[in-house]
Structures are given as structure tokens and as C-alpha cells.
mmCIF file of C-alpha atoms and ligand atoms in Angstrom:
data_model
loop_
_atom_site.group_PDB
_atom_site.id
_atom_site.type_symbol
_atom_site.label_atom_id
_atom_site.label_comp_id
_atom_site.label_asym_id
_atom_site.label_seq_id
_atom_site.Cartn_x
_atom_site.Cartn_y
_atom_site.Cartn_z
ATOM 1 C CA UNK X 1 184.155 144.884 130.007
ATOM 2 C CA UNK X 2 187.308 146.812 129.566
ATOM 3 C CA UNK X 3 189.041 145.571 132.906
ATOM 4 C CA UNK X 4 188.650 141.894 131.158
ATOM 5 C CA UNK X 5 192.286 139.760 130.975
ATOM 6 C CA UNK X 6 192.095 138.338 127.072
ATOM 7 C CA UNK X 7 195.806 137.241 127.744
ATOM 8 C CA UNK X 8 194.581 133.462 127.466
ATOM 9 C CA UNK X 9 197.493 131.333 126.866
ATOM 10 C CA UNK X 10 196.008 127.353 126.962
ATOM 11 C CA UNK X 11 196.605 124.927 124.365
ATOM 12 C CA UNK X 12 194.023 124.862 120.703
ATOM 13 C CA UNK X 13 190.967 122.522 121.527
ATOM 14 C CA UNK X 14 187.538 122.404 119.470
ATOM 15 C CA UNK X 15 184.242 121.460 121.309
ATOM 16 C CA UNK X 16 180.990 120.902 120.119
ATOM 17 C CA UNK X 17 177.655 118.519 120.313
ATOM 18 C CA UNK X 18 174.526 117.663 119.288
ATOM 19 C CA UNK X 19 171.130 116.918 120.881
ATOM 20 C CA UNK X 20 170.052 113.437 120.521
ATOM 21 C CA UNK X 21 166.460 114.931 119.959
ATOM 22 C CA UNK X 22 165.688 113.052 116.790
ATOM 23 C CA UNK X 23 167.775 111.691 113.764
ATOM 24 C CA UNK X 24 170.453 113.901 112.571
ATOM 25 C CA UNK X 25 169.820 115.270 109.333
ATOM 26 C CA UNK X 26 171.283 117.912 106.287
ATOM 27 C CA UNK X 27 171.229 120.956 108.330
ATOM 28 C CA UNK X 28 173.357 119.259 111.290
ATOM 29 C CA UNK X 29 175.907 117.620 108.922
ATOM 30 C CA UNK X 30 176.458 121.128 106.771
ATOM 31 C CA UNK X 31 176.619 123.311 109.604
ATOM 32 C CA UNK X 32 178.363 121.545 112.302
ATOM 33 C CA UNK X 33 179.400 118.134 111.554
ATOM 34 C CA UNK X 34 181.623 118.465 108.016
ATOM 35 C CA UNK X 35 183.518 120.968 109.808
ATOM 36 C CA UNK X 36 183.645 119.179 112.910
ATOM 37 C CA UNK X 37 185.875 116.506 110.287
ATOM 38 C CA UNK X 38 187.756 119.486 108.887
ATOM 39 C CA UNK X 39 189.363 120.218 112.078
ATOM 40 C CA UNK X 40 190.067 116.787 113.149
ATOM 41 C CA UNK X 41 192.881 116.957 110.817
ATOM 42 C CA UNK X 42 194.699 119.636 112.370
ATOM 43 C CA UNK X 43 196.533 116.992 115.172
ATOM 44 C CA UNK X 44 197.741 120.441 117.031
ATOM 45 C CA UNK X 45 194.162 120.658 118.358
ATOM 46 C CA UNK X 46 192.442 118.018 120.719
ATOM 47 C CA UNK X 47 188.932 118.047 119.506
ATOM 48 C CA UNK X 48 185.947 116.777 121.699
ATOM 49 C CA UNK X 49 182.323 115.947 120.304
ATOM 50 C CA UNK X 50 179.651 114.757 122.895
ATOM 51 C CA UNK X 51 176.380 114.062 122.320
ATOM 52 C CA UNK X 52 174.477 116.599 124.806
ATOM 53 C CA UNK X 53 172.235 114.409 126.389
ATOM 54 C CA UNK X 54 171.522 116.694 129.070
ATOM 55 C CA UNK X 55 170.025 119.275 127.106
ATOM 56 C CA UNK X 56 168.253 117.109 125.436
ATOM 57 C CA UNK X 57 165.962 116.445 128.344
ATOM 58 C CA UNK X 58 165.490 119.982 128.689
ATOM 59 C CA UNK X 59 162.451 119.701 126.579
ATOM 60 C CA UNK X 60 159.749 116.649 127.314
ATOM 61 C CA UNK X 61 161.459 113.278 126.741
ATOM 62 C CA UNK X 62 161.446 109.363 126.601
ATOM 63 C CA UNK X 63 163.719 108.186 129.170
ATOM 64 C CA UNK X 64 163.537 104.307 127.395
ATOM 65 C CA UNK X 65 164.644 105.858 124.344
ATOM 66 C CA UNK X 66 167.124 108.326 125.273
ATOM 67 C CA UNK X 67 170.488 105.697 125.635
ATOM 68 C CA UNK X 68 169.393 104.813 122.000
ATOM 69 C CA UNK X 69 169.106 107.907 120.198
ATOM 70 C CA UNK X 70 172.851 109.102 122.066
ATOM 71 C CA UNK X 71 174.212 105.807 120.310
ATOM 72 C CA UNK X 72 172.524 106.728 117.054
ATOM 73 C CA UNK X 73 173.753 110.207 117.181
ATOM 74 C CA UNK X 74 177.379 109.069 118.059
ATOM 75 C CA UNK X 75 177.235 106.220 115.108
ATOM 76 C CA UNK X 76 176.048 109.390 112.554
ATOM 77 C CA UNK X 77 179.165 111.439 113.648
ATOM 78 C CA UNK X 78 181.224 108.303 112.956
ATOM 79 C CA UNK X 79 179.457 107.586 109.313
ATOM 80 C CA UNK X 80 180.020 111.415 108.533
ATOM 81 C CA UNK X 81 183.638 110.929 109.362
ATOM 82 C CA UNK X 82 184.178 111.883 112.832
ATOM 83 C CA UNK X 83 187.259 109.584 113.961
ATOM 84 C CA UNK X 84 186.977 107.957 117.339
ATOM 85 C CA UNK X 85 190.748 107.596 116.926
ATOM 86 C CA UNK X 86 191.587 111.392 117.030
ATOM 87 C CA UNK X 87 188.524 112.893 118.587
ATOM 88 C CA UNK X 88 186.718 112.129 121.820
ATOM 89 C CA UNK X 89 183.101 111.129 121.229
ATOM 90 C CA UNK X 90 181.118 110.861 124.185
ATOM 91 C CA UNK X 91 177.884 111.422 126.049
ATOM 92 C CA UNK X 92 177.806 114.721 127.909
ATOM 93 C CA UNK X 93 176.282 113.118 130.895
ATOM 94 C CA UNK X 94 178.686 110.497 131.006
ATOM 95 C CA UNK X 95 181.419 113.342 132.259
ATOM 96 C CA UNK X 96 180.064 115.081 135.562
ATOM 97 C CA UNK X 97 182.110 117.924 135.052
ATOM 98 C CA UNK X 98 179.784 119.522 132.603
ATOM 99 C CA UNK X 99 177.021 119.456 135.030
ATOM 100 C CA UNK X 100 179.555 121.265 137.917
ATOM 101 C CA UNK X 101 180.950 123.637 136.155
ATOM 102 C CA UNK X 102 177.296 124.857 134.808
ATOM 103 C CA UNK X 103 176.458 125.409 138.586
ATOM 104 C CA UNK X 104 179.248 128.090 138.680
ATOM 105 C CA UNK X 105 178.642 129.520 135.780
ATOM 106 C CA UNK X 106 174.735 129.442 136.577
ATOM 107 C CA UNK X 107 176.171 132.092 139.295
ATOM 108 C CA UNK X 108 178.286 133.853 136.677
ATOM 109 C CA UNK X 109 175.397 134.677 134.042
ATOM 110 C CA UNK X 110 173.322 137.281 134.586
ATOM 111 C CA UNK X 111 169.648 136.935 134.450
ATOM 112 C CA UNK X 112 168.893 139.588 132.005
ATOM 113 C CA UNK X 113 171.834 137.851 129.532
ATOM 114 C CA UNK X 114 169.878 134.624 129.729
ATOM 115 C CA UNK X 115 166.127 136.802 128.717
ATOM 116 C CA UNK X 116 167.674 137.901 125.937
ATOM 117 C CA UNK X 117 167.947 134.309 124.504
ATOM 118 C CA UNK X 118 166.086 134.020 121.137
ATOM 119 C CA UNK X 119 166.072 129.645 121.324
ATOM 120 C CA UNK X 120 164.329 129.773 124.896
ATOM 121 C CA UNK X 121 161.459 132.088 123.192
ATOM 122 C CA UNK X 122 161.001 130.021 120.600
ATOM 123 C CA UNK X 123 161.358 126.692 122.642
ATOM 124 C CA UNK X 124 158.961 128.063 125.485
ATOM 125 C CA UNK X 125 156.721 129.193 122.675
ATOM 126 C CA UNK X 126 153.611 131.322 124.528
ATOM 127 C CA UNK X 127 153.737 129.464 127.638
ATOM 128 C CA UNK X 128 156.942 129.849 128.895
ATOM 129 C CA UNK X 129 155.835 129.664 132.475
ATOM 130 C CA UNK X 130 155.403 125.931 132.171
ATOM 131 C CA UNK X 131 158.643 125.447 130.426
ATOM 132 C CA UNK X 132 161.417 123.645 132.487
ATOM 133 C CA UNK X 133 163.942 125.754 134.271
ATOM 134 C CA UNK X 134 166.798 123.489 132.590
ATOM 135 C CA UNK X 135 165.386 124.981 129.533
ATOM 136 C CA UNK X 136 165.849 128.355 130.420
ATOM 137 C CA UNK X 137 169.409 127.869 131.367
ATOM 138 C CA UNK X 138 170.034 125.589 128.479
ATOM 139 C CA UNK X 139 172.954 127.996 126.801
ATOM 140 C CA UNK X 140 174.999 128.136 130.255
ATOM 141 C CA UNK X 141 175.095 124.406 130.236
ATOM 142 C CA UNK X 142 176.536 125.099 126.758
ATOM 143 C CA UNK X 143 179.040 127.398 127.934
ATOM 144 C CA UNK X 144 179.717 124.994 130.525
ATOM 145 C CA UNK X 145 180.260 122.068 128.011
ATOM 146 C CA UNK X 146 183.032 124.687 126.132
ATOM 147 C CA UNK X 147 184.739 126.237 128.939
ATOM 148 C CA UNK X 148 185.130 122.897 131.233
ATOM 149 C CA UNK X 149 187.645 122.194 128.165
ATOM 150 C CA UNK X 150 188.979 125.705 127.408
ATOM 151 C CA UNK X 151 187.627 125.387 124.018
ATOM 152 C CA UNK X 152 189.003 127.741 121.898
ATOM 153 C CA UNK X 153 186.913 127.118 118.842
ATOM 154 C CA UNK X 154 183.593 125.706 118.740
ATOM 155 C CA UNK X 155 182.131 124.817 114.754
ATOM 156 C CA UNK X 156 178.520 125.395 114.897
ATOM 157 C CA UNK X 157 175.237 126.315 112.968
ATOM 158 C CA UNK X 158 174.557 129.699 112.469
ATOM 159 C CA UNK X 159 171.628 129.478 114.786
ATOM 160 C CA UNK X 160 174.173 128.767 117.796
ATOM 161 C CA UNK X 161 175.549 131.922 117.367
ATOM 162 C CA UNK X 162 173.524 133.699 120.081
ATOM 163 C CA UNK X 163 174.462 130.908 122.289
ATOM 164 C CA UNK X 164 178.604 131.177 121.418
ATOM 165 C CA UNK X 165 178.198 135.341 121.968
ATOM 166 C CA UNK X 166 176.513 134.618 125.429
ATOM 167 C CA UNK X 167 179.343 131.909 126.080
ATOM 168 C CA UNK X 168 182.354 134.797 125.626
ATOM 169 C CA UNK X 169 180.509 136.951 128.081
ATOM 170 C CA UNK X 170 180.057 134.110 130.975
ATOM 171 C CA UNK X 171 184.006 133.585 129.962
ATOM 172 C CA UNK X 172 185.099 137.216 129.953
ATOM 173 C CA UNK X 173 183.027 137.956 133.287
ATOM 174 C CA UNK X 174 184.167 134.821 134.601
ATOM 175 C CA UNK X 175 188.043 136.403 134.015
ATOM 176 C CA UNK X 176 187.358 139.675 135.165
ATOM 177 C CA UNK X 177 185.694 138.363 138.395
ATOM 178 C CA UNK X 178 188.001 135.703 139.422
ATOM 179 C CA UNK X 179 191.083 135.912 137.070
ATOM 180 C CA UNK X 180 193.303 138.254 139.236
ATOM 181 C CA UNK X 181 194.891 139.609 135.920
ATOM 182 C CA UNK X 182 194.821 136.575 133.785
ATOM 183 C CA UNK X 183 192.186 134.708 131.057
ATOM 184 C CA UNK X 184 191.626 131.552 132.810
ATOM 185 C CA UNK X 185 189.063 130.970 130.023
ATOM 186 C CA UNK X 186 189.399 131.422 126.442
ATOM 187 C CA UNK X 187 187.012 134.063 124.693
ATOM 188 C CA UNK X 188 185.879 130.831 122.609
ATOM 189 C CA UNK X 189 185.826 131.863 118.775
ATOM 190 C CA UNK X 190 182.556 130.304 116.910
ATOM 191 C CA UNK X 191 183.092 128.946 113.768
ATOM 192 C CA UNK X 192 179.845 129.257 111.445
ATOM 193 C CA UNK X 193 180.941 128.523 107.804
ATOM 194 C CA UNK X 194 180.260 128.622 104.482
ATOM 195 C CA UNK X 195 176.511 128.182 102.402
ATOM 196 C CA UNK X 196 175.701 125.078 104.872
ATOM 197 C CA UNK X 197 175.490 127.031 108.160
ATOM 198 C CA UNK X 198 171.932 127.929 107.680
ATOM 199 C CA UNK X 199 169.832 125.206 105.729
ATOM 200 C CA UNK X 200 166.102 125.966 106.107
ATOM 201 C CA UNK X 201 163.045 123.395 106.377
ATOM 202 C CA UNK X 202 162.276 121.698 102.661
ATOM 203 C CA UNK X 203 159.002 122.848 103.611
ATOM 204 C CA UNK X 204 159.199 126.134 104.238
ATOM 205 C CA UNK X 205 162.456 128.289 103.367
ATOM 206 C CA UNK X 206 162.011 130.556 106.340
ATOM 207 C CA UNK X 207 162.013 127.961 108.955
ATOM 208 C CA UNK X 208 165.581 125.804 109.506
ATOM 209 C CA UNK X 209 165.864 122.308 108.614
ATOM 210 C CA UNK X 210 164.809 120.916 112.199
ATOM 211 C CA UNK X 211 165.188 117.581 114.040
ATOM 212 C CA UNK X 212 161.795 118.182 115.890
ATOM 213 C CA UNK X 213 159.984 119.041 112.914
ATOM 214 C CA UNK X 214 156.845 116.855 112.652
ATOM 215 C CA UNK X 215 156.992 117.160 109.073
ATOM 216 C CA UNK X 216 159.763 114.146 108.197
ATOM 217 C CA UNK X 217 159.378 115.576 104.282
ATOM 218 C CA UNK X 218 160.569 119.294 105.934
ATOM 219 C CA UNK X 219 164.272 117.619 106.057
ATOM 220 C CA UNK X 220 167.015 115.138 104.610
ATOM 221 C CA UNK X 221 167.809 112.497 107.481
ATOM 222 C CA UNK X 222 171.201 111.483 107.346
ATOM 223 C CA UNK X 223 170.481 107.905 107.366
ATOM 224 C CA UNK X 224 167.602 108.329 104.284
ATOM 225 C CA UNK X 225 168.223 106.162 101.586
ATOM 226 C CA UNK X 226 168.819 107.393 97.376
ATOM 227 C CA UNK X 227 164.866 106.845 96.886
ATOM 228 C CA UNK X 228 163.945 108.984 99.743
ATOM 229 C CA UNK X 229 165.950 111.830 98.948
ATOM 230 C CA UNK X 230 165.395 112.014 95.715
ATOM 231 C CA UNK X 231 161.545 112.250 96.910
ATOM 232 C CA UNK X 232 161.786 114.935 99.445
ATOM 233 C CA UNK X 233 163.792 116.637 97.160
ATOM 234 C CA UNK X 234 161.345 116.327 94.555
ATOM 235 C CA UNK X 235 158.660 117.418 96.975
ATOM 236 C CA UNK X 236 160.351 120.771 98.130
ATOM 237 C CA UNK X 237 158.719 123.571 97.761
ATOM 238 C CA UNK X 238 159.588 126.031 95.308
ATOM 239 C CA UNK X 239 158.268 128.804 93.212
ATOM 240 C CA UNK X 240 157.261 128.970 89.675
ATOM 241 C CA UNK X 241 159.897 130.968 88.231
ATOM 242 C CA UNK X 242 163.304 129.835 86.754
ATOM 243 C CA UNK X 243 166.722 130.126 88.762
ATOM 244 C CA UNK X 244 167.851 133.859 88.576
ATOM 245 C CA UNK X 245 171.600 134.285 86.932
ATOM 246 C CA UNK X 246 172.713 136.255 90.631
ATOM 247 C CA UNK X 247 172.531 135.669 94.286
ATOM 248 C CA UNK X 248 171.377 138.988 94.538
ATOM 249 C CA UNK X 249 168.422 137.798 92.192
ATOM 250 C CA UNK X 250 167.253 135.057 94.937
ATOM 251 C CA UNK X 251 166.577 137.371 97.601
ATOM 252 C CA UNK X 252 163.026 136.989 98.702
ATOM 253 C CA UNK X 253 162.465 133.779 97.404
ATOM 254 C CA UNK X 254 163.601 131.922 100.361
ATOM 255 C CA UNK X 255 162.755 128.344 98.907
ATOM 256 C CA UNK X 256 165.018 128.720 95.915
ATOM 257 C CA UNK X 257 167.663 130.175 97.952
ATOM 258 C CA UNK X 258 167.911 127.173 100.511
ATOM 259 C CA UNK X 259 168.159 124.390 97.315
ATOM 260 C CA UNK X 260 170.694 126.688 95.642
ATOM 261 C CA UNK X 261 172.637 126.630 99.271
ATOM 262 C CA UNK X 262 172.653 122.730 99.689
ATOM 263 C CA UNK X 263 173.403 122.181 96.302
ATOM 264 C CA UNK X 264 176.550 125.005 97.035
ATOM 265 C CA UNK X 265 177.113 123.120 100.122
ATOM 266 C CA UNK X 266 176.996 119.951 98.590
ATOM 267 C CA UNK X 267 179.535 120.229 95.479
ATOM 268 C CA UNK X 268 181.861 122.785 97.448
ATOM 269 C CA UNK X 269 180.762 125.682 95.374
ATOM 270 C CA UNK X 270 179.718 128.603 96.132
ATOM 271 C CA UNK X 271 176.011 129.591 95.170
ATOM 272 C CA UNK X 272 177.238 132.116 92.770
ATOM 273 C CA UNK X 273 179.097 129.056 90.878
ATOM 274 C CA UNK X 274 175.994 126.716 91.204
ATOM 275 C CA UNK X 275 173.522 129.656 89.538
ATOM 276 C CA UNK X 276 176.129 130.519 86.838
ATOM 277 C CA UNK X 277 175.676 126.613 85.994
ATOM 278 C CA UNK X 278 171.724 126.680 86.406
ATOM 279 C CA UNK X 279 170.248 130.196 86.017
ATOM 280 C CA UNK X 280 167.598 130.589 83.193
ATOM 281 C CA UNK X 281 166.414 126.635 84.228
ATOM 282 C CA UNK X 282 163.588 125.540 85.965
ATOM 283 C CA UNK X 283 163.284 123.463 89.111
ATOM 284 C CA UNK X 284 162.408 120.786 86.478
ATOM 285 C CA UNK X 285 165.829 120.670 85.737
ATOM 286 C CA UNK X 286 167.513 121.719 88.388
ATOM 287 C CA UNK X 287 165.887 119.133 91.373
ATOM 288 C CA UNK X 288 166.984 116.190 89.839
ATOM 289 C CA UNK X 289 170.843 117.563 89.374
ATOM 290 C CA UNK X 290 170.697 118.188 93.086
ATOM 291 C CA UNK X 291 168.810 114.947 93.941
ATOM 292 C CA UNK X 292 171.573 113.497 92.612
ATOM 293 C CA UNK X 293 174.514 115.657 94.181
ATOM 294 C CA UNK X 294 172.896 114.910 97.420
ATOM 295 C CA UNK X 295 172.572 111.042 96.994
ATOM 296 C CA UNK X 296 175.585 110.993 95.897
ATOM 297 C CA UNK X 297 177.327 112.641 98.560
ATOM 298 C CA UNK X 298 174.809 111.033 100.847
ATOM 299 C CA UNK X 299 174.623 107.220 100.494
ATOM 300 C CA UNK X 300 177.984 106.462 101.647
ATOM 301 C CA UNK X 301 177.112 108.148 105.193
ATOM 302 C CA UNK X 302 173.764 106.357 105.238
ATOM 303 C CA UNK X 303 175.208 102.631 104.228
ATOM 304 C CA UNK X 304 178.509 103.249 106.977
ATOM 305 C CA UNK X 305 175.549 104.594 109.391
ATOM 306 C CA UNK X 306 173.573 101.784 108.944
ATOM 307 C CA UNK X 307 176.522 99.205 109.602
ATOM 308 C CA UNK X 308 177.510 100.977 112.535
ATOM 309 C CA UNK X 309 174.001 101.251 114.328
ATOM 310 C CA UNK X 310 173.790 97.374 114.153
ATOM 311 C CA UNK X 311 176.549 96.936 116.571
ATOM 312 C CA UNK X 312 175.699 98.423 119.362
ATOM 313 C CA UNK X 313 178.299 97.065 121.593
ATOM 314 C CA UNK X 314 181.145 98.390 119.563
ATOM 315 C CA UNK X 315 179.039 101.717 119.558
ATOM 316 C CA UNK X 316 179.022 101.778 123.760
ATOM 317 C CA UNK X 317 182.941 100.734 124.098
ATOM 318 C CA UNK X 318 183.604 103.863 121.625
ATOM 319 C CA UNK X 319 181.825 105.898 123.842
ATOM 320 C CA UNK X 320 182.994 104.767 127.274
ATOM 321 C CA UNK X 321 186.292 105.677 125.896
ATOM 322 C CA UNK X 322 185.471 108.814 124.542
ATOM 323 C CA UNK X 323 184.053 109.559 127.858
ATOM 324 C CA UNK X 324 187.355 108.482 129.709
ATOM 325 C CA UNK X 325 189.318 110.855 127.541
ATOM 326 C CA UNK X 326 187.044 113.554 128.044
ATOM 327 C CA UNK X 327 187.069 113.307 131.975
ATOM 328 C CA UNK X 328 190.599 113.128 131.788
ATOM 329 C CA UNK X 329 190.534 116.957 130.417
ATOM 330 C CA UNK X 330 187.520 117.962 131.947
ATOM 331 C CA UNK X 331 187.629 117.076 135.720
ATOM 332 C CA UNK X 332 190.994 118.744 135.915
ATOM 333 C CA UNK X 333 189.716 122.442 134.721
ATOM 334 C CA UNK X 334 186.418 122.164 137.214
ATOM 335 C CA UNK X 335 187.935 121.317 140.433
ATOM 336 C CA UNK X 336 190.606 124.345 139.152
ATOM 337 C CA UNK X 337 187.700 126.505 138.659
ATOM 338 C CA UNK X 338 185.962 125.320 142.110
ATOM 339 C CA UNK X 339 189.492 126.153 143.782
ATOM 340 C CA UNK X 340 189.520 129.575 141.999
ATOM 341 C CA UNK X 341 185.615 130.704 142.889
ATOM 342 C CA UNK X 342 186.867 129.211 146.911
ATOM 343 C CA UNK X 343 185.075 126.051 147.187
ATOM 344 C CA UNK X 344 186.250 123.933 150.281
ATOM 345 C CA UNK X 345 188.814 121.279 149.754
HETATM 346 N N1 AQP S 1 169.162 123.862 109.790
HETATM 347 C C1 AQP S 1 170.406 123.928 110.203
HETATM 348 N N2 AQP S 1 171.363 124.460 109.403
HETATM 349 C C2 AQP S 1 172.661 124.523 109.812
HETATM 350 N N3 AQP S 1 173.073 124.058 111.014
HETATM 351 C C3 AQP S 1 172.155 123.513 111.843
HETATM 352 N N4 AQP S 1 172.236 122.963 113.057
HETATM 353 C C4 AQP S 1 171.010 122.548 113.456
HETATM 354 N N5 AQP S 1 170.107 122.810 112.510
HETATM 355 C C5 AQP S 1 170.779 123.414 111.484
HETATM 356 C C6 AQP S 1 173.479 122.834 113.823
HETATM 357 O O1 AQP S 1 173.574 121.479 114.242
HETATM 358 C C7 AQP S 1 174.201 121.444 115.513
HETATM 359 C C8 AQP S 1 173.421 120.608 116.466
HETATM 360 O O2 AQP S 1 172.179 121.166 116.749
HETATM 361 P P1 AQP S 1 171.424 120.676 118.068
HETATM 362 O O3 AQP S 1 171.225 119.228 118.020
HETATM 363 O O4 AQP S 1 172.108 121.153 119.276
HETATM 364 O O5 AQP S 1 170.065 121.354 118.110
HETATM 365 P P2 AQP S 1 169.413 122.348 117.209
HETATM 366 O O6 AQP S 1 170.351 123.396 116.795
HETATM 367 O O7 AQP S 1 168.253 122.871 117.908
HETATM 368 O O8 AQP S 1 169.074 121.403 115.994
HETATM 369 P P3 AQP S 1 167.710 120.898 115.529
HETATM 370 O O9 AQP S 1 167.991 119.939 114.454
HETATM 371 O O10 AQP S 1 166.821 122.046 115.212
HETATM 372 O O11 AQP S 1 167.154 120.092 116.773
HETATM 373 P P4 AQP S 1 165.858 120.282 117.605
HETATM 374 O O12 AQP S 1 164.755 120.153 116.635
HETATM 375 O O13 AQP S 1 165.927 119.185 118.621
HETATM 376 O O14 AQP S 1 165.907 121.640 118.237
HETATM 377 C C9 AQP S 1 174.379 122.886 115.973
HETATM 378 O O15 AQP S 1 175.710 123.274 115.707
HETATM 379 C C10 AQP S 1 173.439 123.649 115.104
HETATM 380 O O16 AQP S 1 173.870 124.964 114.868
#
């Protein structure tokens, strides 16, 4: 879109969320979460983290267990080091704004943009005609939960990626359409980084670690204790042959790869560094090691997890205000946006 303004001139903010679908586990702390605490510490940029309850009932749901599983998602961002001091926690649904400004971007997206969408295929598996609408237009909500801030960066998995490219063209159209010369939206950057953005199934090395797995052996749950880590990881599945000395050397064996990558992930090394240590070795050797990289790093986020989650009323006044601060951003930028697309009032 070459008429597009990209002169956006708003303050640094960081958005992102996470589905309370199931308990959070490896794949969600590497990919999103530890960066999410990374860029806490950067004071120059607000950062928001809700827990997208809205999307989660895209998909078939318990309504008596839903309030539950947003409290338990909040207390894991907590116990991986989110701070309710600095950043916002709160439930998406507790903010309206989200759900307005996805209306007007509903009318921004373009219907071939959205059938492009690689989650809803997979989601809607081979029946997609019996899959909810709400699923369909799952990643405008998303862009709705960025731009109602102005995000400007958004840490994510890099299976959100499709999602963050689809945001920047809902932003860019919405600019071009309605922006008489200027960015009223950021082109949101997505930040997918390092050997953690991509952590596949313990099961299977081709399919990501998922929270909607029915395997509960396929991932690490965040709240699992030292003995059931060190089983799953002693479970994973692997191949017979030794650790390669290169990264090069682990292509194709997609099992192998993923440990080496968590274990990378886990010590702040790269996998180059972790195979230089471990090449020649069996998974004999080498599970144990990262059992015990991964408890280590682990058990304090379980045991703070598992204090927090028994106090749920401290858990609800975090979020309530988390929510306040949130609306306090957010309802400003809709009824902006409402004013710019000529709403009445
Ligand atoms: N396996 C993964 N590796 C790296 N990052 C991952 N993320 C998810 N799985 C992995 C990142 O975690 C954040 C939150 O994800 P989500 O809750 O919105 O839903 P999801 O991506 O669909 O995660 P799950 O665990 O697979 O949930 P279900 O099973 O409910 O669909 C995102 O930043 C994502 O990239």
C-alpha cells in the first residue's frame, strides 16, 4: 500500500496475552512470557498483558471454569515474573474496548486476508463449516487487542507471526483509509526471539508444545513439580543416535532438535553452545543434564505459582486493577477511532 502514512509518532507500549485454554506450559513461557519480563524493565514503555478470555471461547468451552483458568493464567504470569506493579495484567473481557474496536476493524479486514489464516485451518480442522464465526475472526480480535493500545511491539511465539503480519495490514489499511495523511496506528513490530520461540510437542517434534494437547506427557506445565519433569523429560521421544557436533547436523531429526532448543533456551545458550558441550553423547546422558536445567529453572515458578493460586482474592484485586489501568488507555483510543471512522456522538 504505497499511499500508507508510516509517520506514527505515539508513545513505546508492548501488548500481548494468552488464552486461558488450559495450563500454561514451556512453549508459552519461552516464547512469549520471559520476554514479556524482559521488556518490563524498560520503564519508557507501558506494557499491558491480558489474559484473552474472549478468544478463548472461540473454540467449545466451560463457562463454570472459565473465571478460574483467567486467574490461573494471570497467577502463572506473576510466578514467571510478570510485575503487577509495572505492567497491567488483566482479563481482556474485563475492558470493552477490545470488543469495539474489533467491530471496526471487522469492517477494515478483508475477507480474503482472514482465508489466508493458517490457525483457523488448523482450528476448524475438516469441518470448518461448523466452526464458530468468532473463530474465524479470531486474529482481528487480536489486532484489536494491539491497536486499541497503539502497541508498538508485541513479544510472541513464532506461531503468532501470521497473526502480527495480518495485524500491520488491518493497521496500515486502517491509516490509508481514514488517516488523512497521518499513522493513527502503529505498524506493530512482532517480537519472536531466540531458540524458545518455537518449542515443539515432547511427543512429537513436528507438532508445537500445545495447551490443548490431550497428551499431558506432549508438554512441561509450568506449575509441574521436579518429579514430573524429570519424567516427561525422560519420556520424550528421541532417536537412537548420539547428539551431532553442529546444528546443521540436527536437521531432520526434529525430536533432538526441540530438546537441544529448550535446553538452549533454558541456560541462555545458544544450541550451537549446548551441542559443542554434548555432541558425541547419547540421550542417556544428555536427558538427565536437561531434566535438571529445566527443574532447576522451573521449581521456583511452580512453588511462587502455587502460593499465588491459593489466594484467590489477592489474585481478583490484581486484576480489577490491571483492568482499570488498561481501560484508562484503551477507552480513550476507541471512542478516537469511532470519531475518526464517523460514528455519532
Ligand atoms: N510451542 C510454543 N512455542 C513457543 N511459543 C508458543 N506459544 C504457544 N505455544 C508455543 C506462544 O504463547 C503465547 C500464548 O499462546 P495462546 O495462549 O494465545 O495460544 P496458542 O498460541 O494457540 O497456544 P497453545 O498453547 O497452543 O494453546 P491452545 O492449545 O489453546 O491453542 C503466544 O505468544 C504463542 O505464540
Amino acid at each position: 500500500m504505497s499511499d500508507t502514512p508510516t509517520n506514527y509518532k505515539g508513545p513505546q507500549r508492548v501488548l500481548s496475552g494468552m488464552q486461558p485454554t488450559g495450563r500454561l506450559h514451556l512453549g508459552n513461557y519461552l516464547g512469549a512470557l520471559k520476554n514479556w519480563v524482559e521488556l518490563q524493565k524498560d520503564a519508557s514503555r507501558e506494557c499491558f498483558y491480558c489474559v484473552v478470555d474472549m478468544h478463548a471461547i472461540t473454540m467449545p468451552h466451560d463457562p463454570a471454569t472459565l473465571p478460574d483458568a483467567v486467574r490461573s493464567a494471570a497467577a502463572a504470569y506473576i510466578a514467571a515474573g510478570v510485575d503487577p506493579e509495572k505492567s497491567a495484567i488483566f482479563a481482556q473481557s474485563a475492558v470493552p474496548a477490545h470488543a469495539e474496536m474489533a467491530w471496526i476493524l471487522n469492517c477494515v479486514a478483508r475477507l480474503g486476508w482472514l482465508e489466508r489464516m493458517t490457525q483457523f485451518k488448523d482450528k476448524a480442522g475438516k469441518d470448518k463449516e461448523r466452526a464458530s464465526v468468532g473463530l474465524f475472526t479470531y486474529p482481528v480480535l487480536q489486532a484489536a487487542d494491539i491497536l486499541v493500545y497503539k502497541a508498538t511491539q508485541v513479544p510472541v511465539g513464532e506461531d503468532q507471526k501470521q497473526h502480527l503480519e495480518l495485524c500491520r495490514d488491518i493497521a496500515a489499511r486502517f491509516n490509508r483509509d481514514f488517516g488523512k495523511g497521518e499513522a493513527v496506528f502503529p505498524l506493530t513490530e512482532p517480537l519472536i526471539q531466540g531458540p524458545g520461540a518455537r518449542i515443539m510437542s515432547l511427543r512429537d517434534g513436528t507438532s508445537k508444545m500445545s495447551k490443548s494437547d490431550v497428551s499431558d506427557n506432549s508438554r512441561i506445565n509450568l506449575e509441574d513439580d521436579a518429579d514430573m519433569i524429570a519424567r516427561k523429560i525422560k519420556k520424550a521421544k528421541t532417536d537412537p543416535e548420539p547428539l551431532p557436533a553442529t546444528v546443521e547436523e540436527l536437521e531432520g531429526r526434529a525430536e533432538a532438535s526441540n530438546l537441544v532448543g529448550i535446553y538452549a533456551a533454558l541456560s541462555g545458550q545458544t544450541k550451537a553452545d549446548v551441542l559443542a558441550e554434548f555432541g558425541g553423547q547419547g540421550f542417556g546422558a544428555f536427558k538427565p543434564a536437561l531434566a535438571d536445567v529445566a527443574v532447576q529453572y522451573l521449581a521456583p515458578i511452580s512453588d511462587e505459582y502455587r502460593r499465588l493460586i491459593s489466594d484467590k482474592a489477592e489474585i481478583d484485586r490484581m486484576l480489577t486493577k490491571g483492568a482499570e489501568r488498561a481501560r484508562a488507555v484503551a477507552q480513550p483510543v476507541v471512542d478516537e477511532t469511532k470519531k475518526t471512522v464517523g460514528f455519532w456522538g
